[in-house]
Tab-separated table of C-alpha atoms in Angstrom:
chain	number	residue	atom	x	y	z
Q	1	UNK	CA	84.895	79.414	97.632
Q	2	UNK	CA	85.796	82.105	100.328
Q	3	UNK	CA	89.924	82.583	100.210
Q	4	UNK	CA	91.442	83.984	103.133
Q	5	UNK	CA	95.594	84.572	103.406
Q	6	UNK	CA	95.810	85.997	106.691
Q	7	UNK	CA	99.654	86.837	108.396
Q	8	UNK	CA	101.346	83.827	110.518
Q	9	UNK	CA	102.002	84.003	114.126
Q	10	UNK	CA	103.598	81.425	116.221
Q	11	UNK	CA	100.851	79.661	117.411
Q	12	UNK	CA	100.474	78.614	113.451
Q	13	UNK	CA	104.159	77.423	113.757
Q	14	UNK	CA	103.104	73.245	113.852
Q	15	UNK	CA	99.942	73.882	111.244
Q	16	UNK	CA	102.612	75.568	108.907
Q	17	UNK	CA	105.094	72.650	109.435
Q	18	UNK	CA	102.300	70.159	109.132
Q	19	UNK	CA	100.473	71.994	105.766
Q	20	UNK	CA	104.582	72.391	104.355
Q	21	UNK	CA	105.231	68.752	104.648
Q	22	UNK	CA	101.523	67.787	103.532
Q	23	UNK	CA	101.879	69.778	100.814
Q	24	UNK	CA	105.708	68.844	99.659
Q	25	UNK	CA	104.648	65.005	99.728
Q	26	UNK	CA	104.898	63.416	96.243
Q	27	UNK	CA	105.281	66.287	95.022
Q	28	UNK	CA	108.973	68.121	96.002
Q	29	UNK	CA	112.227	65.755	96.139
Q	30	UNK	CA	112.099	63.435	99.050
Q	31	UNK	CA	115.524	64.805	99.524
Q	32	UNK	CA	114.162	68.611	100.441
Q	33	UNK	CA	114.300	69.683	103.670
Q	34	UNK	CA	111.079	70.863	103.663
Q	35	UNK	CA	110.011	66.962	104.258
Q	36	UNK	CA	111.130	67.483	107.271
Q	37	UNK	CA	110.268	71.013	108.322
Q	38	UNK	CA	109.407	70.941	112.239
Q	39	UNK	CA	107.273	73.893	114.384
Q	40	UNK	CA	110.737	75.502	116.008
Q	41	UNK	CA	112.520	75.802	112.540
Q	42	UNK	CA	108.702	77.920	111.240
Q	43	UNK	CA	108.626	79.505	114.948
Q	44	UNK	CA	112.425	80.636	114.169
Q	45	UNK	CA	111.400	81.766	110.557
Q	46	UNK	CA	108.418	83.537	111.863
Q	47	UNK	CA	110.569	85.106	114.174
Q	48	UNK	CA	113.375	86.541	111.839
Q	49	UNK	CA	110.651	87.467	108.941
Q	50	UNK	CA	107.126	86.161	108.712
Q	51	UNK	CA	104.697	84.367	106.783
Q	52	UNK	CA	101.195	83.189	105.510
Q	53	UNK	CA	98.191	81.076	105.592
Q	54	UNK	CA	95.973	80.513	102.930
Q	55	UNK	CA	92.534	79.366	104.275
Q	56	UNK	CA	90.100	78.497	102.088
Q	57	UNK	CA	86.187	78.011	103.452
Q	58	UNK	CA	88.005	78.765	107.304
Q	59	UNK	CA	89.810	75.307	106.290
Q	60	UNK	CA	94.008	75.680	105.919
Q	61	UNK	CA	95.118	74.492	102.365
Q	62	UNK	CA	98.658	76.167	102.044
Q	63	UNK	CA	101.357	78.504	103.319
Q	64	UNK	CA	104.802	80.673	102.859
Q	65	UNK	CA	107.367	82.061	104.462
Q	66	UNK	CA	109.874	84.982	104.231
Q	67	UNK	CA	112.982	86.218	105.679
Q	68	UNK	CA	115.343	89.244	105.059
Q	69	UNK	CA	118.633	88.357	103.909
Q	70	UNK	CA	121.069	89.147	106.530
Q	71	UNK	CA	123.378	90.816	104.027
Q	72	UNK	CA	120.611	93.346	103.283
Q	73	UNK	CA	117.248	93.202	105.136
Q	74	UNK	CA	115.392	95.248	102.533
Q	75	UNK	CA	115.842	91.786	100.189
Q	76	UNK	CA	113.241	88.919	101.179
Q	77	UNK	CA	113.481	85.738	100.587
Q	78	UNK	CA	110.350	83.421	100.043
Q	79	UNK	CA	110.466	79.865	101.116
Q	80	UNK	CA	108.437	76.937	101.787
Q	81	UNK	CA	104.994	78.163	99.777
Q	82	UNK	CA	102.929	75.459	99.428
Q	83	UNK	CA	99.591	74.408	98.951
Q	84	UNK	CA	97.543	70.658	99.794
Q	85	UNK	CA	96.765	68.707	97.109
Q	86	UNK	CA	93.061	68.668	97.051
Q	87	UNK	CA	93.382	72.852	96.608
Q	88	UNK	CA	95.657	72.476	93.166
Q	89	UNK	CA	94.601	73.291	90.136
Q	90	UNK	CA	92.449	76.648	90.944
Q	91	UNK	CA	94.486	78.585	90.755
Q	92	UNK	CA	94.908	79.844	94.687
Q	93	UNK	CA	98.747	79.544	95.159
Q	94	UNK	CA	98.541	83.239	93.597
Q	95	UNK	CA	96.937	84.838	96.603
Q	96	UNK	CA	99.853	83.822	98.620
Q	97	UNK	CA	101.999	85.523	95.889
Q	98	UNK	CA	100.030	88.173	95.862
Q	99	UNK	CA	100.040	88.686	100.017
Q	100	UNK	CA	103.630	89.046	99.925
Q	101	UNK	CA	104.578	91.260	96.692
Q	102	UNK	CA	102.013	93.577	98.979
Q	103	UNK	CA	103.788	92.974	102.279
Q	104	UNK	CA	106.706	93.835	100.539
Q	105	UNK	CA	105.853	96.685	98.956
Q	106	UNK	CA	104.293	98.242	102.427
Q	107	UNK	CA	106.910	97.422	103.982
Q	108	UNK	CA	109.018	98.993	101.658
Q	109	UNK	CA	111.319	96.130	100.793
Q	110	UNK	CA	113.448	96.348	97.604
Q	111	UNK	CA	113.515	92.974	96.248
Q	112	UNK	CA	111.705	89.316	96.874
Q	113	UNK	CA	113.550	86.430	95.774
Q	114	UNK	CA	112.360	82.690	95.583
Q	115	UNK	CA	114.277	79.469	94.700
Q	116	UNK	CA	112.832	76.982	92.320
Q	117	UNK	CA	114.559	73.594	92.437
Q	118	UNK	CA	115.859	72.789	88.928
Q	119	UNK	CA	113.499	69.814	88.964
Q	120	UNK	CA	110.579	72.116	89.346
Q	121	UNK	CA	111.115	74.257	86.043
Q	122	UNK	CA	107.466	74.723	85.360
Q	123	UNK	CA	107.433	76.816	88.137
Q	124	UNK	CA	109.619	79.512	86.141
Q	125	UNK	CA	106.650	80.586	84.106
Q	126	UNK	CA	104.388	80.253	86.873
Q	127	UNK	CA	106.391	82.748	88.976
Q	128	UNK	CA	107.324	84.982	86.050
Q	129	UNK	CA	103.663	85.469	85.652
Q	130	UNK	CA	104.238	87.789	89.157
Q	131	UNK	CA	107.210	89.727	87.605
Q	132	UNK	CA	109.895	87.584	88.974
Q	133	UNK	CA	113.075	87.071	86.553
Q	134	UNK	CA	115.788	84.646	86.822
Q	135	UNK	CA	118.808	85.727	88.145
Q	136	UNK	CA	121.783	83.400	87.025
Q	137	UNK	CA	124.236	85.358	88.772
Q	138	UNK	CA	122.806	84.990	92.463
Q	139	UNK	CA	123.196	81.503	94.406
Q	140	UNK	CA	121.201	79.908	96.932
Q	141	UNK	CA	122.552	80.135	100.180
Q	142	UNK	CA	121.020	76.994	101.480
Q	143	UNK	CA	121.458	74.733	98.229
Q	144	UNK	CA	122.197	70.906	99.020
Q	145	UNK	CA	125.577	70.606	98.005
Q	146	UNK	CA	124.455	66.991	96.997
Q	147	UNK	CA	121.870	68.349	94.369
Q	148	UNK	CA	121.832	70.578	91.069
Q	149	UNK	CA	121.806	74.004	92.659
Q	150	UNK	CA	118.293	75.834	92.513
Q	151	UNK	CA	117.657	78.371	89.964
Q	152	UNK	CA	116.946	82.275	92.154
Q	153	UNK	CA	114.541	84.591	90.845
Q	154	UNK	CA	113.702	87.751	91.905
Q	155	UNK	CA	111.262	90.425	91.643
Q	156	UNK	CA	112.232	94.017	92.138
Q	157	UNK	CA	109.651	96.400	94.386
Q	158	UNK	CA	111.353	99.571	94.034
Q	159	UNK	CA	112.361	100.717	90.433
C-alpha cells in the first residue's frame, strides 16, 4: 500500500467536498454540516488556512482541513478529516494527523485544536494517542445550537 498526504489546493476543492461527504455518510450525524459541505465553502477554507489529501495507491481515500482562529492565527483549528469507508480500519487516518502536527510545527503554530462531536467519544482516545487533551473550558465556535455541544481538544506545539 503506497500512502501519499500531499497539501490541498483549490483545484482539489470539489474532490475534498465529495471525499468529506463520502466519508461522513453513515457514519457522522445526518444533522452535520459536513453532509453538506460544497467546493466554495473547501475553496474558502483552503483559502483562509489549508488542508490535505490522503491518497492511497494514487487513489483519494480521505482528507482535512485547517484554519487559524481569527482571535489568534498561531491557533489552528482542524476540521472535516475524514477518510472513505473501504480505507478504515488500517490505520491511515494517522498520516493525516501526522501531516498537520508537522505543518504546524514548521509553521510555527502554537496550538491545533479539533472538535469531536459528543456522539463520537471513541475518537477521544484515538486523538489523545497524538497528544491532544480535552479542553473543557474552550467552546466550539460553530456548535449547532440544536445539538450537545462538541467536546475541543487541543494539542500544544510550542512548550
Amino acid at each position: 500500500m503506497n500512502i501519499v498526504v500531499r497539501e490541498a489546493t483549490n483545484a482539489d476543492a470539489q474532490l475534498i467536498a465529495d471525499l468529506t461527504r463520502a466519508a461522513w455518510a453513515g457514519k457522522v450525524a445526518a444533522s452535520s454540516s459536513g453532509h453538506h459541505e460544497t467546493a466554495q465553502q473547501v475553496e474558502e477554507q483552503l483559502r483562509h488556512g489549508g488542508g490535505f489529501l490522503l491518497l492511497i495507491d494514487d487513489i483519494p481515500a480521505g482528507s482535512l482541513r485547517w484554519m487559524p482562529l481569527d482571535s489568534d492565527p498561531a491557533i489552528w483549528k482542524i476540521s472535516r478529516m475524514g477518510v472513505l469507508p473501504a480505507y478504515r480500519g488500517s490505520h491511515v487516518s494517522q498520516h493525516l494527523l501526522e501531516a498537520i502536527i508537522h505543518h504546524g510545527l514548521s509553521c510555527q503554530a502554537e496550538e491545533l485544536r479539533l472538535a469531536v462531536r459528543r456522539d463520537q467519544r471513541k475518537l477521544l482516545d484515538f486523538y489523545a494517542a497524538f497528544e491532544f487533551e480535552l479542553a473543557e473550558e474552550l467552546e466550539y465556535s460553530h456548535a449547532n445550537p440544536a445539538e450537545p455541544a462538541p467536546m475541543v481538544m487541543r494539542r500544544l506545539l510550542r512548550y
